[in-house]
PDB file of C-alpha atoms in Angstrom:
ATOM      1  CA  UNK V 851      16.088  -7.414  -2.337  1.00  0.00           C
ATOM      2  CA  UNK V 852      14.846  -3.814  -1.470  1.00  0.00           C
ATOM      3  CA  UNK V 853      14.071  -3.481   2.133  1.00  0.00           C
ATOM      4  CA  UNK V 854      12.199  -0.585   2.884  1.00  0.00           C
ATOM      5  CA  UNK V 855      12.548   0.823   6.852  1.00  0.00           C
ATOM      6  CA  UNK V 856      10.338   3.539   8.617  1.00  0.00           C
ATOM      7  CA  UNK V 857      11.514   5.245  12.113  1.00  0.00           C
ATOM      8  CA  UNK V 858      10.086   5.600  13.869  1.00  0.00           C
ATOM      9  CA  UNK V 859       7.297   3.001  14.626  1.00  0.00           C
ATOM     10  CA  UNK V 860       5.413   5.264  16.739  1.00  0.00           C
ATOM     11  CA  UNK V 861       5.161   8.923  17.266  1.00  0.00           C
ATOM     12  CA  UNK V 862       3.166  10.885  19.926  1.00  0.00           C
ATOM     13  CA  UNK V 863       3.451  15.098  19.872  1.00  0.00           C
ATOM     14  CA  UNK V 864       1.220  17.267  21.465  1.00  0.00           C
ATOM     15  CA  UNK V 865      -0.763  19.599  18.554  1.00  0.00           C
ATOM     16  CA  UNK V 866       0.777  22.525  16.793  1.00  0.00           C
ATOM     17  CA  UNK V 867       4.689  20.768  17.022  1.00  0.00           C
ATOM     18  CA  UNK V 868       6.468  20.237  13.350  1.00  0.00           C
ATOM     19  CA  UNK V 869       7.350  16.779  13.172  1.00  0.00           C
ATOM     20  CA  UNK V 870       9.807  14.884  10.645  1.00  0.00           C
ATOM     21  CA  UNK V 871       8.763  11.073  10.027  1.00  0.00           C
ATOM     22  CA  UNK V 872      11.765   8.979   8.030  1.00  0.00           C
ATOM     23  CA  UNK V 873      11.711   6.225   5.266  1.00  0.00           C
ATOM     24  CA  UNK V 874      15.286   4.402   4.235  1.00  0.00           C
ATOM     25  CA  UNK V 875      15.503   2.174   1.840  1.00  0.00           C
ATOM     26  CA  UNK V 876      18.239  -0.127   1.198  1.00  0.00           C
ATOM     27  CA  UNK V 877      18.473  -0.377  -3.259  1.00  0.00           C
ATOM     28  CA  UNK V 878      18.920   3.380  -4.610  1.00  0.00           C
ATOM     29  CA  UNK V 879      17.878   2.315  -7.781  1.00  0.00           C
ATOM     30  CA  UNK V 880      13.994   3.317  -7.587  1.00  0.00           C
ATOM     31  CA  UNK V 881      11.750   5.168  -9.757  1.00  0.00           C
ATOM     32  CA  UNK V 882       9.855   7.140  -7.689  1.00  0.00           C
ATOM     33  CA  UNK V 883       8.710   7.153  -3.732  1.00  0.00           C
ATOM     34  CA  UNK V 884       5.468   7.691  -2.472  1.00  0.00           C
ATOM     35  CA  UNK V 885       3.862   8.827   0.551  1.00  0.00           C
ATOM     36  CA  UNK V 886       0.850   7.293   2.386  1.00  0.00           C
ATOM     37  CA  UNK V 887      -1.421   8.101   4.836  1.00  0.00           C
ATOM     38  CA  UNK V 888      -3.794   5.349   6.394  1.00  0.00           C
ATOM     39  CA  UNK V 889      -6.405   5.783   8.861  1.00  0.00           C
ATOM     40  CA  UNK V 890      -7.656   2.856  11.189  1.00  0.00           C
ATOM     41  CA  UNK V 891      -9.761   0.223   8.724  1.00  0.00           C
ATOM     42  CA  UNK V 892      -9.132   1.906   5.971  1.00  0.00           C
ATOM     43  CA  UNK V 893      -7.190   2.120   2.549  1.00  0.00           C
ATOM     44  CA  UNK V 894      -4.236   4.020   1.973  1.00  0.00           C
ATOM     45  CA  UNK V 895      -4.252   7.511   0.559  1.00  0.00           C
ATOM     46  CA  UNK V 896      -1.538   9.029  -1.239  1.00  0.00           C
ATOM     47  CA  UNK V 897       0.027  11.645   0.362  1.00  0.00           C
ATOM     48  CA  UNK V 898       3.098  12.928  -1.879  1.00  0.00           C
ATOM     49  CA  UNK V 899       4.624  11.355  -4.514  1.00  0.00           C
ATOM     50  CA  UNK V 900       8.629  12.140  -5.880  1.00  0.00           C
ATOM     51  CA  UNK V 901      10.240  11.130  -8.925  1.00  0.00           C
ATOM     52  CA  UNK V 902      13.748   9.881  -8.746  1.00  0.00           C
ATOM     53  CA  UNK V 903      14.995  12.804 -10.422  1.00  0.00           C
ATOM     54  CA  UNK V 904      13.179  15.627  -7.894  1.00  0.00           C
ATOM     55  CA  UNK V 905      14.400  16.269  -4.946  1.00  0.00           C
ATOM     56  CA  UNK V 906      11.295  17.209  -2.826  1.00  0.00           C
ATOM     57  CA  UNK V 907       7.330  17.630  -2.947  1.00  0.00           C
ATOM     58  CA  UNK V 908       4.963  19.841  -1.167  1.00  0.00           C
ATOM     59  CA  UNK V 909       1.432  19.941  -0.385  1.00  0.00           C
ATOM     60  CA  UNK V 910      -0.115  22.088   1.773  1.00  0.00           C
ATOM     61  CA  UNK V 911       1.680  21.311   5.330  1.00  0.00           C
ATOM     62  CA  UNK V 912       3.557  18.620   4.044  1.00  0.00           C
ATOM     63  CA  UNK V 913       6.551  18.487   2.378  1.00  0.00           C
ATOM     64  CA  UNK V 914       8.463  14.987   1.239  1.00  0.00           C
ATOM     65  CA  UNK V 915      12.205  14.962   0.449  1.00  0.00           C
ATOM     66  CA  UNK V 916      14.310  12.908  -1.718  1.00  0.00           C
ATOM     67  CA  UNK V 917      17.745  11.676  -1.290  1.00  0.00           C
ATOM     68  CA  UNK V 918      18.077   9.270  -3.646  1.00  0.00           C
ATOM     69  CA  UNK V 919      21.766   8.719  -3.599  1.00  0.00           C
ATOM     70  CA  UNK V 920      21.663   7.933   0.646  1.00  0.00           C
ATOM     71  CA  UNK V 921      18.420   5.721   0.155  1.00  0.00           C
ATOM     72  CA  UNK V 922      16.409   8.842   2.420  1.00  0.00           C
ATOM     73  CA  UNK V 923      13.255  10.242   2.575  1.00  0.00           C
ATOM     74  CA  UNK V 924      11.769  12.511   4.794  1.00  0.00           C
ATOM     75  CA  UNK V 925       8.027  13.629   5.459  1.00  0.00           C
ATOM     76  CA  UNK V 926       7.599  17.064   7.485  1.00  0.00           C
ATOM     77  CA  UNK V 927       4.356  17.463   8.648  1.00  0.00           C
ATOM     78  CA  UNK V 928       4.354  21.465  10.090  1.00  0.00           C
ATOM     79  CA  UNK V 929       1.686  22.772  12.657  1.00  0.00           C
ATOM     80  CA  UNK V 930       0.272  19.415  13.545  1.00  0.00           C
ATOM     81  CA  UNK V 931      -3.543  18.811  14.228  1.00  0.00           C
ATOM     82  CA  UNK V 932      -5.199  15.980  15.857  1.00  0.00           C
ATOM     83  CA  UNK V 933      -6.827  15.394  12.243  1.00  0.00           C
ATOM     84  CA  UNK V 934      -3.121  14.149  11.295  1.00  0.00           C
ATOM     85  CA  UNK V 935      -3.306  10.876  13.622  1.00  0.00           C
ATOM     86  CA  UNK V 936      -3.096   8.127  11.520  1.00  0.00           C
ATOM     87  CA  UNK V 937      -0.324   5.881  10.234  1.00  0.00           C
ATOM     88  CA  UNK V 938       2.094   7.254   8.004  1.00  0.00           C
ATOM     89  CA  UNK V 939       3.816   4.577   5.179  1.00  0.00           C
ATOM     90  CA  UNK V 940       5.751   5.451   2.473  1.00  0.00           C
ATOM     91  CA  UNK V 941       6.813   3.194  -0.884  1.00  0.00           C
ATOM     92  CA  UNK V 942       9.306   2.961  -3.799  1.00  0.00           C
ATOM     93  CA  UNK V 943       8.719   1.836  -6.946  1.00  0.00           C
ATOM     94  CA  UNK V 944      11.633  -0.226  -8.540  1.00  0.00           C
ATOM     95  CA  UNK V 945      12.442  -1.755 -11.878  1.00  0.00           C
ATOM     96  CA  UNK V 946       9.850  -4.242 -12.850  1.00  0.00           C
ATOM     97  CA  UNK V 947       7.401  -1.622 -11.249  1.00  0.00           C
ATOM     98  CA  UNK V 948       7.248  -3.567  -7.865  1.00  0.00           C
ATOM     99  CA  UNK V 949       6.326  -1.309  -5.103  1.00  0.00           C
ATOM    100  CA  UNK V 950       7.538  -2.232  -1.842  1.00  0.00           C
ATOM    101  CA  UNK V 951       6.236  -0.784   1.581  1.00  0.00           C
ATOM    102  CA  UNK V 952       7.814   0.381   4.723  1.00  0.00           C
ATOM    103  CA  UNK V 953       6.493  -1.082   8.109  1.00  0.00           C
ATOM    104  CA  UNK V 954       4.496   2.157   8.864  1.00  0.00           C
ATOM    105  CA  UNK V 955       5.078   4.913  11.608  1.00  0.00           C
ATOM    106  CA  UNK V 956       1.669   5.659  13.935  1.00  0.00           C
ATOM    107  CA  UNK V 957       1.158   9.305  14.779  1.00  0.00           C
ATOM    108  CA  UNK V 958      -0.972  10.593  17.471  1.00  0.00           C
ATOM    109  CA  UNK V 959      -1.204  14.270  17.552  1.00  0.00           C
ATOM    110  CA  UNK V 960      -2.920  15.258  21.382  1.00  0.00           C
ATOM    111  CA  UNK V 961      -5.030  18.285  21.581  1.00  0.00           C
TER     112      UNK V 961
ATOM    113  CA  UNK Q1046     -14.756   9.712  -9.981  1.00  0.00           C
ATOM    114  CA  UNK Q1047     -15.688   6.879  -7.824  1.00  0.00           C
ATOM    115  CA  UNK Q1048     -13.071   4.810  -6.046  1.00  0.00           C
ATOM    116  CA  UNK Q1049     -11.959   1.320  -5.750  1.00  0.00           C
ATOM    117  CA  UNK Q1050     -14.903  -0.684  -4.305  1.00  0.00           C
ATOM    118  CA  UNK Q1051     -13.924  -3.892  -2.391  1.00  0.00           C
ATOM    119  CA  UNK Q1052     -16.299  -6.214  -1.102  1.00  0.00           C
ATOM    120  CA  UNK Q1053     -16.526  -7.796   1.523  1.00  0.00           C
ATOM    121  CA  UNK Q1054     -15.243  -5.357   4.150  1.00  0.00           C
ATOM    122  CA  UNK Q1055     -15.219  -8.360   7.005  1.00  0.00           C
ATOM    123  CA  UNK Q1056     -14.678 -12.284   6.952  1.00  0.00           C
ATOM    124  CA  UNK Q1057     -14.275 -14.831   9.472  1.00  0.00           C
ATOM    125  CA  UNK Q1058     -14.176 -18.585   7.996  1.00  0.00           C
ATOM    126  CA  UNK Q1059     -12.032 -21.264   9.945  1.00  0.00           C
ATOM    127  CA  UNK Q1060      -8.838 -22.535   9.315  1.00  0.00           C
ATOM    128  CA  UNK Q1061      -9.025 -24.921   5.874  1.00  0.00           C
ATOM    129  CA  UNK Q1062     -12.147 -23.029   4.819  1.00  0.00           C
ATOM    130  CA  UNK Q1063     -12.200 -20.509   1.784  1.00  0.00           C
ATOM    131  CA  UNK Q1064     -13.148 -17.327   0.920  1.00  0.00           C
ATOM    132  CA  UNK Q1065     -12.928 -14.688  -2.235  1.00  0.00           C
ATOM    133  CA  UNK Q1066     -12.714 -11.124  -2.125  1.00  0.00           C
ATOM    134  CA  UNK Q1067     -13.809  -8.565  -5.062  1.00  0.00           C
ATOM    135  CA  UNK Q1068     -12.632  -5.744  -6.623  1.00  0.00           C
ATOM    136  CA  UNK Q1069     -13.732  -3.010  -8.977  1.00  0.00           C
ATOM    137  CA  UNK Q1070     -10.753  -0.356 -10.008  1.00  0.00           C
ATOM    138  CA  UNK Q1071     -11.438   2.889 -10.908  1.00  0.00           C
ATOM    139  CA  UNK Q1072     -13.020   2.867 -14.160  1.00  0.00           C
ATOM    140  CA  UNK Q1073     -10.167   3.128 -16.798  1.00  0.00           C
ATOM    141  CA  UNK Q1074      -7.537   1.681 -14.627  1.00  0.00           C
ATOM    142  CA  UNK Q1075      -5.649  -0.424 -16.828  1.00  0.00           C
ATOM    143  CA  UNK Q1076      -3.414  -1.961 -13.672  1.00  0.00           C
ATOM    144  CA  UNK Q1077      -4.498  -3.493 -10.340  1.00  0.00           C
ATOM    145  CA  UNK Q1078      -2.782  -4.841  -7.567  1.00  0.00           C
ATOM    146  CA  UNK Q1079      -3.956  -7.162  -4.857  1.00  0.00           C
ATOM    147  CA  UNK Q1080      -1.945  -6.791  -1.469  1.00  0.00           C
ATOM    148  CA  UNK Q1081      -1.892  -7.885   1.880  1.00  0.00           C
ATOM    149  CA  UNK Q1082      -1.029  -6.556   5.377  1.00  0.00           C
ATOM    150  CA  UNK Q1083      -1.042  -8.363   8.035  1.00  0.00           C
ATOM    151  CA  UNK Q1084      -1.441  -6.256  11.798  1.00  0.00           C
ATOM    152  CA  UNK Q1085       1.796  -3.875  12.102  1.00  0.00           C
ATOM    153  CA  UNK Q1086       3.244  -4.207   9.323  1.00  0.00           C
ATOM    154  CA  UNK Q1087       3.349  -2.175   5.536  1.00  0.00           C
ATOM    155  CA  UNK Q1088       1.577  -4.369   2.976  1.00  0.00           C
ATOM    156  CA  UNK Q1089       2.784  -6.773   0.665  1.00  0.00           C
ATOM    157  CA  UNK Q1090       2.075  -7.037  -3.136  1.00  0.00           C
ATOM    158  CA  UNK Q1091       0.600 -10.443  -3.965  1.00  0.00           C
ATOM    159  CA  UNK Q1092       0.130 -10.083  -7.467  1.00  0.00           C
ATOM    160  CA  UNK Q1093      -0.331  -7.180 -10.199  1.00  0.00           C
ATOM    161  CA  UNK Q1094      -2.597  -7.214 -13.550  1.00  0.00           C
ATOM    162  CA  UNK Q1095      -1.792  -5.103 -16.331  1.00  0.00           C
ATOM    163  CA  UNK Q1096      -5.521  -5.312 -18.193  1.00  0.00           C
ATOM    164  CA  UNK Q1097      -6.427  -8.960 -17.707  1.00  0.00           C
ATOM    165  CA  UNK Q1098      -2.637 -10.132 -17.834  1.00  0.00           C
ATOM    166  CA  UNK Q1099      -0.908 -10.721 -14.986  1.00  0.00           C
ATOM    167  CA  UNK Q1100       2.694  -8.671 -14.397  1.00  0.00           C
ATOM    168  CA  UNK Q1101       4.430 -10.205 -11.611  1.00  0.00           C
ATOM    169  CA  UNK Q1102       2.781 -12.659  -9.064  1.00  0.00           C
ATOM    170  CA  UNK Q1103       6.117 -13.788  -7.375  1.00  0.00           C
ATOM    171  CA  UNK Q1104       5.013 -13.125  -3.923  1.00  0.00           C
ATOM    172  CA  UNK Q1105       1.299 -15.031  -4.461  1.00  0.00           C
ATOM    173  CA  UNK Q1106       1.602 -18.116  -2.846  1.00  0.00           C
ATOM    174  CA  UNK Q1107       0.143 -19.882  -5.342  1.00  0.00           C
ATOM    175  CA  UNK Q1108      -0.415 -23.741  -3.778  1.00  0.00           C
ATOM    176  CA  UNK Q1109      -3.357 -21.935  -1.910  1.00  0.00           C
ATOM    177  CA  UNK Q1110      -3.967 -18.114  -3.221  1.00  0.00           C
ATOM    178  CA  UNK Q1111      -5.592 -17.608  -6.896  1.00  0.00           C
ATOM    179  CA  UNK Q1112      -6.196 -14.896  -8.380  1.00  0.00           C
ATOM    180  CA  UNK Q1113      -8.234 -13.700 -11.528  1.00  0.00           C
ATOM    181  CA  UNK Q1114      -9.260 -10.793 -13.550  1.00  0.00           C
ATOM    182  CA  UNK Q1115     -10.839 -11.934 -16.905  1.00  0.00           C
ATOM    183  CA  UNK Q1116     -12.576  -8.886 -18.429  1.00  0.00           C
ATOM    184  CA  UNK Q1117      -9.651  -6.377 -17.956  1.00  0.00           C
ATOM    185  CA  UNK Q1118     -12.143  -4.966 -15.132  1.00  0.00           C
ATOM    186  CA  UNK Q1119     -13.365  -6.207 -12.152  1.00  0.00           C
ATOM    187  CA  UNK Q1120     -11.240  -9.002 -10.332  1.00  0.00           C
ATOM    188  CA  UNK Q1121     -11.315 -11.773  -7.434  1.00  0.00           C
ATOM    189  CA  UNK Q1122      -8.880 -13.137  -5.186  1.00  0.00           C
ATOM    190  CA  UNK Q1123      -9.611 -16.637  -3.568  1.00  0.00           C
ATOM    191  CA  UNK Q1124      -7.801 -18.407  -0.727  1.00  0.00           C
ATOM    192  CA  UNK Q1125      -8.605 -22.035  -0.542  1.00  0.00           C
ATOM    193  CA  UNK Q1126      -7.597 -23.575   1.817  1.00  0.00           C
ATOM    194  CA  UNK Q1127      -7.042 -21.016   4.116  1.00  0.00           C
ATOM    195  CA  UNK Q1128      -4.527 -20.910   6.605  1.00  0.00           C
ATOM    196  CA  UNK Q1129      -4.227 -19.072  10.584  1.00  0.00           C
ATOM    197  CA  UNK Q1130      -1.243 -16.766   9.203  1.00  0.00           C
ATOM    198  CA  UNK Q1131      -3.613 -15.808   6.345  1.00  0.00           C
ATOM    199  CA  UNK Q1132      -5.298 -13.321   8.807  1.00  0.00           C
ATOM    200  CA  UNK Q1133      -4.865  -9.748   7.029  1.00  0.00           C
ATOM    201  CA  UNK Q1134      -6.426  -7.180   5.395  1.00  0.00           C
ATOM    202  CA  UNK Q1135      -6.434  -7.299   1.892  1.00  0.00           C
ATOM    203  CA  UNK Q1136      -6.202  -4.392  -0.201  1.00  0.00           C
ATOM    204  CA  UNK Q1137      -6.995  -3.959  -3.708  1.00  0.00           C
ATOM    205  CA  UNK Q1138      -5.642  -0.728  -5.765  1.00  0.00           C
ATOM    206  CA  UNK Q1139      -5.465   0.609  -9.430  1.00  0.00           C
ATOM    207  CA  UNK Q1140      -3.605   3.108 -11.393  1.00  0.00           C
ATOM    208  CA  UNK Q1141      -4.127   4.869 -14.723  1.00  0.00           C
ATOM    209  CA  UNK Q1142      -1.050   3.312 -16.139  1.00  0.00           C
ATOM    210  CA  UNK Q1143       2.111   0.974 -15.657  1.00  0.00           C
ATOM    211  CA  UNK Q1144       4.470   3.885 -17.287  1.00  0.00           C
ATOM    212  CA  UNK Q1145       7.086   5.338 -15.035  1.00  0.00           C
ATOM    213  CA  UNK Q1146       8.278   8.344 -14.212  1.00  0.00           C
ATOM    214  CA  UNK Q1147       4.593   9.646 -15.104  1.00  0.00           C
ATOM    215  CA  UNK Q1148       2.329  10.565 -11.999  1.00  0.00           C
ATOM    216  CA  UNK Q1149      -0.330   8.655 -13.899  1.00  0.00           C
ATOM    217  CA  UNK Q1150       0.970   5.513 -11.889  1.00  0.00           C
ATOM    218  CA  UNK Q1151       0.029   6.576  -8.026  1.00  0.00           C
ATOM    219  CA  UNK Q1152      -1.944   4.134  -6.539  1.00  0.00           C
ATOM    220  CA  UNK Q1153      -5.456   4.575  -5.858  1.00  0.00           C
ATOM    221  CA  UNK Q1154      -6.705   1.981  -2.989  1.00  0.00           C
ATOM    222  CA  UNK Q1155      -9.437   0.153  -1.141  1.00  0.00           C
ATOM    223  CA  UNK Q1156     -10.803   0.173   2.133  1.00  0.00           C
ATOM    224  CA  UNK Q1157     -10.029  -3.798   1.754  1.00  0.00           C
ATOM    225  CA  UNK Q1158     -11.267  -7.230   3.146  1.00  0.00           C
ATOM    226  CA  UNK Q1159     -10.434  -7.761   6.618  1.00  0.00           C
ATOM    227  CA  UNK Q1160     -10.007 -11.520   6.831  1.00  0.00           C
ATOM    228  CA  UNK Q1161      -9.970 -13.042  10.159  1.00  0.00           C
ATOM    229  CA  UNK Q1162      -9.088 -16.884  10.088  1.00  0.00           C
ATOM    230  CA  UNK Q1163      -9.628 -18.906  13.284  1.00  0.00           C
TER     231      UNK Q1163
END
């Protein structure tokens, strides 16, 4: 059973650090991984998304990695704003197209 | 494009009491998923339609959750009779297609239903 694992829970950096967040997941064989972003009461939005073949995304001041091989992904988030708080989750997509979640990790960027 | 409407945003029913939650995908969104997440944690998938058939509902517990979509559009989940550990938010979400490998399956979501059972 894929277990998906996010470290670390909870992140606090004052504004303007870079900041890595990491996702591991246990079964290599995925289709694709996707970033989220949620903000308090509401729905997820998509951050990033990589295919199993790519080895990173970018958008804007984000940029998601890939190792597929060593179950690793990686979201940098550079120049961090206070608009960034939020909680960060990040999902694969397996055979059968089950997506399955990580726990989360909560940012707070400080002005 | 509008998103995926979910209604309502808040219940709170006591413990062996029901409730149903709505959903309306993104228009064109052949698949939509029904999770949950409970405080803390990432959510869970309870069940996934793929127009109005269902594709995998192995996590639904199904002696109290049901779920239905019968026009390939809108869809409701019910809990009857619900239980304490039930408490979540429930979070509906749609994609273009079931294909892999094609960005036309990211996930489009909800604000969801935060259920409170007491």
């Amino acid at each position: 059973k894929q277990e998906v694992t996010q470290i670390p829970a909870a992140l606090s950096v004052p504004e303007g650090e870079n900041l890595v967040l990491n996702c591991s997941f246990t079964d290599s064989a995925i289709y694709n991984l996707q970033w989220f972003r949620q903000d308090p009461g509401k729905g997820l939005t998509s951050l990033l998304l990589i295919q199993s073949s790519q080895r990173e995304q970018t958008s804007g001041r984000l940029n998601a990695s890939l190792d597929k091989s060593s179950g690793r992904s990686t979201l940098y988030i550079a120049a961090s704003q206070p608009g960034d708080s939020a909680t960060y989750l990040c999902a694969v997509r397996e055979p059968g197209n089950m997506l399955t979640f990580g726990g989360g990790t909560r940012l707070m960027v400080k002005p | 494009e509008a998103g995926v409407a979910q209604s309502p945003r808040y219940k709170i029913i006591e413990k062996r009491q029901s409730v149903a939650f709505w959903c309306n995908p993104i228009s064109g969104h052949a698949t939509l998923y029904w999770y949950q997440q409970i405080l803390g944690q990432g959510p869970k998938l309870l069940i996934q339609f793929q127009n109005n058939g269902v594709v995998d509902d192995s996590q639904l517990p199904k002696d109290r959750f049901s779920a239905e979509r019968l026009k390939g559009v809108d869809s409701t989940l019910k809990i009857q009779p619900a239980k304490l550990e039930d408490s979540a938010v429930y979070l509906c979400a749609s994609s273009l297609l079931q294909s892999f490998g094609s960005g036309a399956n990211v996930l489009t979501f909800g604000a969801g239903s935060r259920l409170t059972v007491l």
